Coordinates of C-alpha atoms and ligand atoms in Angstrom, one line a residue:
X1 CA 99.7 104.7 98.2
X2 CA 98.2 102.3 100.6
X3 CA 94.3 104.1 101.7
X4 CA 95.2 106.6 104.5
X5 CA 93.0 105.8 107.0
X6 CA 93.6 104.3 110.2
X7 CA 91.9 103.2 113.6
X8 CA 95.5 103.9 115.6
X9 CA 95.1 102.0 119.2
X10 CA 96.5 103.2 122.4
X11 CA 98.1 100.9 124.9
X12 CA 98.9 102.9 127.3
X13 CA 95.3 104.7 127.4
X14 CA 93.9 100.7 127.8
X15 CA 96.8 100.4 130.6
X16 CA 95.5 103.7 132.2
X17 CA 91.5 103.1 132.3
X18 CA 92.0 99.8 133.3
X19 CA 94.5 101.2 136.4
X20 CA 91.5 104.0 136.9
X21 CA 88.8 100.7 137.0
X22 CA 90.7 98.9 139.6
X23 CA 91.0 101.8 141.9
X24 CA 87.3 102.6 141.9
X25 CA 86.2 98.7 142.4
X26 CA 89.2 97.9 144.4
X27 CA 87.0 95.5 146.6
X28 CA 85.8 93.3 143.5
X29 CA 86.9 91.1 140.6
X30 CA 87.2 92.6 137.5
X31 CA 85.8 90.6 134.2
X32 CA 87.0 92.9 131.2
X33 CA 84.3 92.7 128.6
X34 CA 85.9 92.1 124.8
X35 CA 82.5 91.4 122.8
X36 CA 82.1 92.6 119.4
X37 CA 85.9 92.4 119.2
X38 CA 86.7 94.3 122.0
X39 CA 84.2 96.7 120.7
X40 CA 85.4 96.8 117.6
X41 CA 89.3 97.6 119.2
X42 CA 90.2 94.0 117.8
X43 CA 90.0 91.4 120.5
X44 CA 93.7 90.1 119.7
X45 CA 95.1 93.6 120.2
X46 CA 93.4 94.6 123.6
X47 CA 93.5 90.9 125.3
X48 CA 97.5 90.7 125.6
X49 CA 97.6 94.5 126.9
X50 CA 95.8 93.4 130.6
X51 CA 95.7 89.5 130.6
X52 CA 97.7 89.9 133.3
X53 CA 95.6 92.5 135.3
X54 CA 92.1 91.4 134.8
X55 CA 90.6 88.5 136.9
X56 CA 88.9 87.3 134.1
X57 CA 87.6 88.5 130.2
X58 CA 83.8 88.0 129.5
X59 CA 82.7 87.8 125.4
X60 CA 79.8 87.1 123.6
X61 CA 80.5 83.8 121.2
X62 CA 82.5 81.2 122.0
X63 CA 84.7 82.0 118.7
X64 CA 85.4 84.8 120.9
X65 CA 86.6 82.8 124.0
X66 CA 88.1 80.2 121.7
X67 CA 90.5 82.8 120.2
X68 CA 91.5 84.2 123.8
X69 CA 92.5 80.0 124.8
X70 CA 94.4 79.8 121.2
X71 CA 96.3 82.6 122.6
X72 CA 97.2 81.1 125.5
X73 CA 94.7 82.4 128.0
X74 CA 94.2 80.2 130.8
X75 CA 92.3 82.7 133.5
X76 CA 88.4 82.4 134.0
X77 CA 86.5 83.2 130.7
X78 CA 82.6 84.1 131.1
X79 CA 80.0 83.6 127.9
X80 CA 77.8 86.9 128.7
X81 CA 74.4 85.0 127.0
X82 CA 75.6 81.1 127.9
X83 CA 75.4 78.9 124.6
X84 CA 72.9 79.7 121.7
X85 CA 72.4 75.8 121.1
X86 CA 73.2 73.0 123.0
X87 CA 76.1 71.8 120.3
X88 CA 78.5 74.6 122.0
X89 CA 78.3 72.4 125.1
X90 CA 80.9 70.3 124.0
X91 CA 83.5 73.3 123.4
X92 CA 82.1 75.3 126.5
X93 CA 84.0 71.9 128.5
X94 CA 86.7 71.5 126.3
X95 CA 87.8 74.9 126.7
X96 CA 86.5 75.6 130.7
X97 CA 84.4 78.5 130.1
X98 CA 82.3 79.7 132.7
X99 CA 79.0 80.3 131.4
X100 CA 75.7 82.4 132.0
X101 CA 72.4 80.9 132.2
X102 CA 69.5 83.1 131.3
X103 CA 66.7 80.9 130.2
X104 CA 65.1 77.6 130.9
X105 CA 66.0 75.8 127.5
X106 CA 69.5 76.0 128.9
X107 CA 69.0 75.1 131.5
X108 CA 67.0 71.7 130.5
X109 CA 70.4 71.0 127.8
X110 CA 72.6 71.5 130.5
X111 CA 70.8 68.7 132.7
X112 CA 70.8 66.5 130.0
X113 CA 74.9 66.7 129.0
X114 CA 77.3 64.6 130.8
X115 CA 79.4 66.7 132.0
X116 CA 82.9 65.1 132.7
X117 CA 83.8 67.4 135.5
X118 CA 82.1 70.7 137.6
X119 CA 81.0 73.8 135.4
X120 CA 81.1 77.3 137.1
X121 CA 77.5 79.0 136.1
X122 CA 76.3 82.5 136.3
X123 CA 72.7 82.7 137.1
X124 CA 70.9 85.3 135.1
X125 CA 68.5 87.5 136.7
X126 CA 66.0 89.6 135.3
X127 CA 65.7 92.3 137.7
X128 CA 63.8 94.6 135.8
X129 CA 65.4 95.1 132.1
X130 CA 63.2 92.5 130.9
X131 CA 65.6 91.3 128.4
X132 CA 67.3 87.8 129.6
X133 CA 67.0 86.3 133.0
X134 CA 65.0 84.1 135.2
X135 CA 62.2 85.8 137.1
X136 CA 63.6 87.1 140.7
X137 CA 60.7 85.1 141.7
X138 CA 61.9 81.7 140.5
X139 CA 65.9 82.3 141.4
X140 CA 65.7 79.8 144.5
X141 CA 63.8 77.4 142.8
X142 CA 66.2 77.6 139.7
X143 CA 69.1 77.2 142.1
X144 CA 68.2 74.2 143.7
X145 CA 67.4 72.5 140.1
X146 CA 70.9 73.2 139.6
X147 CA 72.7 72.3 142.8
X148 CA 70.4 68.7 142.5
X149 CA 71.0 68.1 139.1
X150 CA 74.1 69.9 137.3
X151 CA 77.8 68.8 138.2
X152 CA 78.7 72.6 139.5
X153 CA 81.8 73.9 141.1
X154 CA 80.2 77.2 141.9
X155 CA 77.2 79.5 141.2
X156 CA 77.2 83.5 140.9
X157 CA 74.3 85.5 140.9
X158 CA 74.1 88.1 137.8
X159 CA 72.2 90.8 137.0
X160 CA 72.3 93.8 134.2
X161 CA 71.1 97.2 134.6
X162 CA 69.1 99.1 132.8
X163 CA 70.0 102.9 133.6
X164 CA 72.9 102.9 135.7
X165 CA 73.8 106.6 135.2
X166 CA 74.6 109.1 138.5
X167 CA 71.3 109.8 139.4
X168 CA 69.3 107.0 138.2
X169 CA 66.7 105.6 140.4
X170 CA 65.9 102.5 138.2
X171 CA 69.4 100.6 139.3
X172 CA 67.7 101.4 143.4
X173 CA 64.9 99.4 142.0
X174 CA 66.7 96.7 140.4
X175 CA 69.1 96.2 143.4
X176 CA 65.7 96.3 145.8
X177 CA 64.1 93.8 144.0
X178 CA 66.8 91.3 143.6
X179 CA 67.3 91.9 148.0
X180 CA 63.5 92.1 148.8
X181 CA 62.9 88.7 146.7
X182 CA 66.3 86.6 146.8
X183 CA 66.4 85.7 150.4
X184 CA 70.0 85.6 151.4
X185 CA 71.4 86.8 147.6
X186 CA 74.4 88.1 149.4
X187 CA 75.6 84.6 150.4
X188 CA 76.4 83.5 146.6
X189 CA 79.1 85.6 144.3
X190 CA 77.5 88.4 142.9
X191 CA 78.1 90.0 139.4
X192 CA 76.1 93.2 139.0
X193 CA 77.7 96.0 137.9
X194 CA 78.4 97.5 134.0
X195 CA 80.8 100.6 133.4
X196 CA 77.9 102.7 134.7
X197 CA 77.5 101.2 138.0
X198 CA 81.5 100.9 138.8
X199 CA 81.7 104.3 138.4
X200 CA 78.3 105.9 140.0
X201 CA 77.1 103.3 142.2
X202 CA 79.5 102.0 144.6
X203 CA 77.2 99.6 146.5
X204 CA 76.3 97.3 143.4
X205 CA 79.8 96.7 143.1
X206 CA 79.8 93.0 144.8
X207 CA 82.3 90.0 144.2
X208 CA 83.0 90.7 140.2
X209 CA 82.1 94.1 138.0
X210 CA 82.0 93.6 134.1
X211 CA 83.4 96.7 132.5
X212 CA 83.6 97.4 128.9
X213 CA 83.2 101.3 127.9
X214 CA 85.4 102.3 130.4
X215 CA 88.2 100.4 129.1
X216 CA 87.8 102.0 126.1
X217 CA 88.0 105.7 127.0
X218 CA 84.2 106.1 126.4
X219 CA 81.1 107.5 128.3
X220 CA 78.3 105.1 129.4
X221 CA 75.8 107.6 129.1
X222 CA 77.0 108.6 125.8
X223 CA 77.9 112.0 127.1
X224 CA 81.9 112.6 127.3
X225 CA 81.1 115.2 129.7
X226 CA 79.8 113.0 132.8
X227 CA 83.4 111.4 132.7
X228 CA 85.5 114.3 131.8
X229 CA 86.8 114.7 135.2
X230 CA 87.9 110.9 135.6
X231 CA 91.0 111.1 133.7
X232 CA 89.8 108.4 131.7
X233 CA 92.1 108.1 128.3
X234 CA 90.1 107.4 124.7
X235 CA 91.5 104.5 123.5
X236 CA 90.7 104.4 119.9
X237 CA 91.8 107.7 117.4
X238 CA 90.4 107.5 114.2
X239 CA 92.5 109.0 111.6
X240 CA 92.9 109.9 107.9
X241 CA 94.8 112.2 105.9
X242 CA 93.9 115.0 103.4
X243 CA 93.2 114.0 99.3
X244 CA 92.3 116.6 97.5
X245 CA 91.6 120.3 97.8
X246 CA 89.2 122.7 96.6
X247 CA 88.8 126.3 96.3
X248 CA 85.2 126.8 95.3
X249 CA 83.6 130.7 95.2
X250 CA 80.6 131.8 97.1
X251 CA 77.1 130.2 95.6
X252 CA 78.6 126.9 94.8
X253 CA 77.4 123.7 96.5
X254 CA 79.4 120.6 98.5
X255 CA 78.9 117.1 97.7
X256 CA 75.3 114.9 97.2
X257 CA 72.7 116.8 97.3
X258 CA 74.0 120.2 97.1
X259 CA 73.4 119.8 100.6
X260 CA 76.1 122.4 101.7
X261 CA 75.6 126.0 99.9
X262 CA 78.6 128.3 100.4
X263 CA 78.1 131.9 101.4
X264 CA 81.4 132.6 100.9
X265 CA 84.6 131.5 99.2
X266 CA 85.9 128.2 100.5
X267 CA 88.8 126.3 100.9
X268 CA 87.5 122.6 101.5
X269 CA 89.6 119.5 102.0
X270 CA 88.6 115.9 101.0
X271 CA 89.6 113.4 103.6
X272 CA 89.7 109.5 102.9
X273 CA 87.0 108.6 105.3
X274 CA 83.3 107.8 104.1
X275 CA 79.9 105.7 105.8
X276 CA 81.6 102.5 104.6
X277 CA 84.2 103.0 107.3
X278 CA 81.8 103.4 109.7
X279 CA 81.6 107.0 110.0
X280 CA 78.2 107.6 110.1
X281 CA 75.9 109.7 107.6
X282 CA 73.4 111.3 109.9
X283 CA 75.6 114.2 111.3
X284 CA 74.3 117.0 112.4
X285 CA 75.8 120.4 110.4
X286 CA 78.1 121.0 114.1
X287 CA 80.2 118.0 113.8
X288 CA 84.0 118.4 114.0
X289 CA 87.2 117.0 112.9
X290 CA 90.7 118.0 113.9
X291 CA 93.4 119.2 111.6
X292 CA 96.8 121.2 112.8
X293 CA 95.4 121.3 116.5
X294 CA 92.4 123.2 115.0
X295 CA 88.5 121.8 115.0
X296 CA 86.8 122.2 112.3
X297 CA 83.8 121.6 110.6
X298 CA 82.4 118.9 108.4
X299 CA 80.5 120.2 105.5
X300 CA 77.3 118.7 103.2
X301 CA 76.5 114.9 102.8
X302 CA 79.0 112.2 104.3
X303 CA 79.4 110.1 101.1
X304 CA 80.7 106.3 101.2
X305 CA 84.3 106.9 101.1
X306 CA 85.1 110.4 101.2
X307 CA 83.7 113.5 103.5
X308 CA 84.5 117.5 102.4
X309 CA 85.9 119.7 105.9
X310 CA 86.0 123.2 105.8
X311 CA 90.0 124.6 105.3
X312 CA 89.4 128.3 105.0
X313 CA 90.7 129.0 108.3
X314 CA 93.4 126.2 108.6
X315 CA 95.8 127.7 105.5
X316 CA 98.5 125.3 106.7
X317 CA 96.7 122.9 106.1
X318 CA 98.1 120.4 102.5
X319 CA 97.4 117.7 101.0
X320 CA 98.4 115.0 103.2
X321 CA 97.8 116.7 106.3
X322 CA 96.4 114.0 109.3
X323 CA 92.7 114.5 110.3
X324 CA 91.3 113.4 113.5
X325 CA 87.3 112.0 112.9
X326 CA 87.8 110.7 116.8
X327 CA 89.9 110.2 119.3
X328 CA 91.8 112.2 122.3
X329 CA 90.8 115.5 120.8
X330 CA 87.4 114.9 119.3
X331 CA 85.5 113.3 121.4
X332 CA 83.9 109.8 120.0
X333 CA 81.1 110.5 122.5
X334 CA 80.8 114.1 121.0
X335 CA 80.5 112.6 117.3
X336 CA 78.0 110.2 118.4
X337 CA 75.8 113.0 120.0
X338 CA 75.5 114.8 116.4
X339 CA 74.7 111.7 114.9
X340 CA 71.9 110.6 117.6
X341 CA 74.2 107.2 119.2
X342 CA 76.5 106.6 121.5
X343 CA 80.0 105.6 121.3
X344 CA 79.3 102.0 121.7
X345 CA 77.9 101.8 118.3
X346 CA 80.1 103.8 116.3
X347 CA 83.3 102.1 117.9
X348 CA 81.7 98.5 117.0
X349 CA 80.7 99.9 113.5
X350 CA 84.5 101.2 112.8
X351 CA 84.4 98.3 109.0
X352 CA 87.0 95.8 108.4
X353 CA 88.4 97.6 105.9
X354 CA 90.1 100.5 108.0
X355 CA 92.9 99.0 109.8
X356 CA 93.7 98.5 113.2
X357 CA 97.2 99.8 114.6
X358 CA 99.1 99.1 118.3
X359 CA 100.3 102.4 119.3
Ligands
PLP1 C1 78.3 94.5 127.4 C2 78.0 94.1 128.8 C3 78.6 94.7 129.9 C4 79.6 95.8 129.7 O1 78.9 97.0 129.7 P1 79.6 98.4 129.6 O2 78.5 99.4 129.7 O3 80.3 98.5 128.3 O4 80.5 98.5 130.8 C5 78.3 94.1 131.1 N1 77.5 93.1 131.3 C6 76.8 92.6 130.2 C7 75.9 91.5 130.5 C8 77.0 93.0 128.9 O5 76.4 92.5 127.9

């Protein structure tokens, strides 16, 4: 018996949040973000299901954007950090990727390459995140460097927000300083807006919105509940099957540690699913799984490959029987809550060993 555990991958939810994207930023371009393979969705199954919807797909490496033009993909492509050294140059022309440029090293390598025909460049602005960027200060100054010395077909402003959530201020402040010291920022293309911002902030929308979470069926503020009402599908269903079964009387213990002390008799099941699948070990003692339509709990230490769930109420429940970790019923938000993340990380932490499967 092949290992029963499988990431299962829904088209049709991918097909539905993208449909639920495009009506909320119906004014803008849309670059789909696929980094960390498609967060961890695989990058070769989600590109194909909307290559023919999206404007555009924005990735990390240019492995990533090399694999998208090896697959046929001939629409814009946008390197979210630009190149990491200036060797990448070469494939960044070869392959027509549009690229980000966040630091002044870049820019310098980019002068110096002989470019054999116009780049399209995103200008990086640090508008208060104080990760990557040029200073709002310096944008003009930048911007004419680049229209005097670069061979450009076109320039786009970009910026990335910091708290973008309903009632954040900070994304007011970003937007204000960007417009208080970018005289005339609204003339260039303008790509502000994350998952957040699409959905909360309607006025940062501008020419192109990069939206990755969303796609996915996942809250940006880690909280399932601030999106419950959006009819936005999970996209990812993490699933594994029943191993073993144990009927254990009252003042026995569960798994390393002895961490889970039974008051009562027990049935427990063992499901195929451990930390080295990327579940993760820091639970809290409230986390849930799904077996026969019913929720129930996780019990003692997560251990590399296997975790023990709680069966004394689920008697249909066999050896064999399917188990939801995540997915349309438990919420990958509400997993990452008991185990202090967000569903960004656990969905990029979901190993290579667990296979990925089209639905
Ligand atoms: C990852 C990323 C995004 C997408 O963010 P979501 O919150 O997943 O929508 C947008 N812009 C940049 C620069 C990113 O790195």
């Amino acid at each position: 018996m092949i290992r029963p555990i499988y990431a299962i991958i829904n088209t049709n939810a991918v097909k539905n949040n993208f449909k639920i994207i495009k009506n909320i930023a119906y004014k803008s371009k849309i670059w789909t973000v696929l980094k960390a393979d498609a967060y961890g969705h695989g990058i070769k199954n989600i590109f194909p299901i909307i290559k023919n919807d999206t404007d555009g797909f924005a990735v990390l490496t240019l492995d990533e954007a090399i694999i998208l033009r090896e697959n046929g993909y001939n629409k814009p492509i946008l390197l979210l950090e630009g190149f990491f050294n200036k060797e990448e140059l070469y494939l960044i022309y070869k392959y027509f990727l549009t690229i980000t440029l966040h630091s002044k090293w870049q820019l310098n390598n980019l002068i110096k390459y002989k470019a054999k025909y116009p780049i399209n460049i995103y200008i990086k602005i640090n508008s208060g995140m104080n990760r990557l960027g040029f200073s709002v200060k310096n944008i003009m100054q930048i911007i004419n460097i680049i229209k005097n010395k670069i061979n450009i077909c076109k320039i786009t402003l970009m910026t990335h927000f910091s708290d973008a959530s309903k009632n954040s201020n900070f994304i007011k402040k970003q937007i204000n300083n960007i417009k208080k010291n970018i005289h005339n920022y609204y003339k260039f293309s303008c790509s502000f807006a994350n998952s957040a911002a699409m959905l909360w902030h309607s006025s940062s929308h501008y020419n192109w919105i990069r939206t990755g979470i969303i796609l996915y069926g996942a809250s940006p503020t880690g909280i399932w509940q601030d999106i419950a009402k959006k009819n936005i599908k999970p996209v990812m269903t993490l699933k594994s099957k029943i191993i073993s079964i144990q009927k254990i009387s009252q003042g026995e213990t569960i798994g390393y540690n002895c961490k889970y002390y039974t008051d009562k008799k027990h049935r427990i099941g063992i499901i195929a699913c451990g930390y080295a699948d990327g579940y993760p070990k820091n639970i809290n003692n409230k986390t849930y799984v799904l077996v026969k339509g019913i929720k129930t709990l996780i019990l003692g230490n997560i251990s590399m490959d296997m975790i023990a769930i709680d069966l004394t109420n689920i008697p249909t429940a066999r050896i064999g029987s399917s188990v939801e970790l995540w997915g349309e019923n438990i919420k990958i938000d509400d997993v990452a809550k008991s185990s202090g993340t967000i569903g960004y990380e656990l969905m990029c932490s979901v190993s290579k060993r667990v296979p990925r499967i089209l639905k």
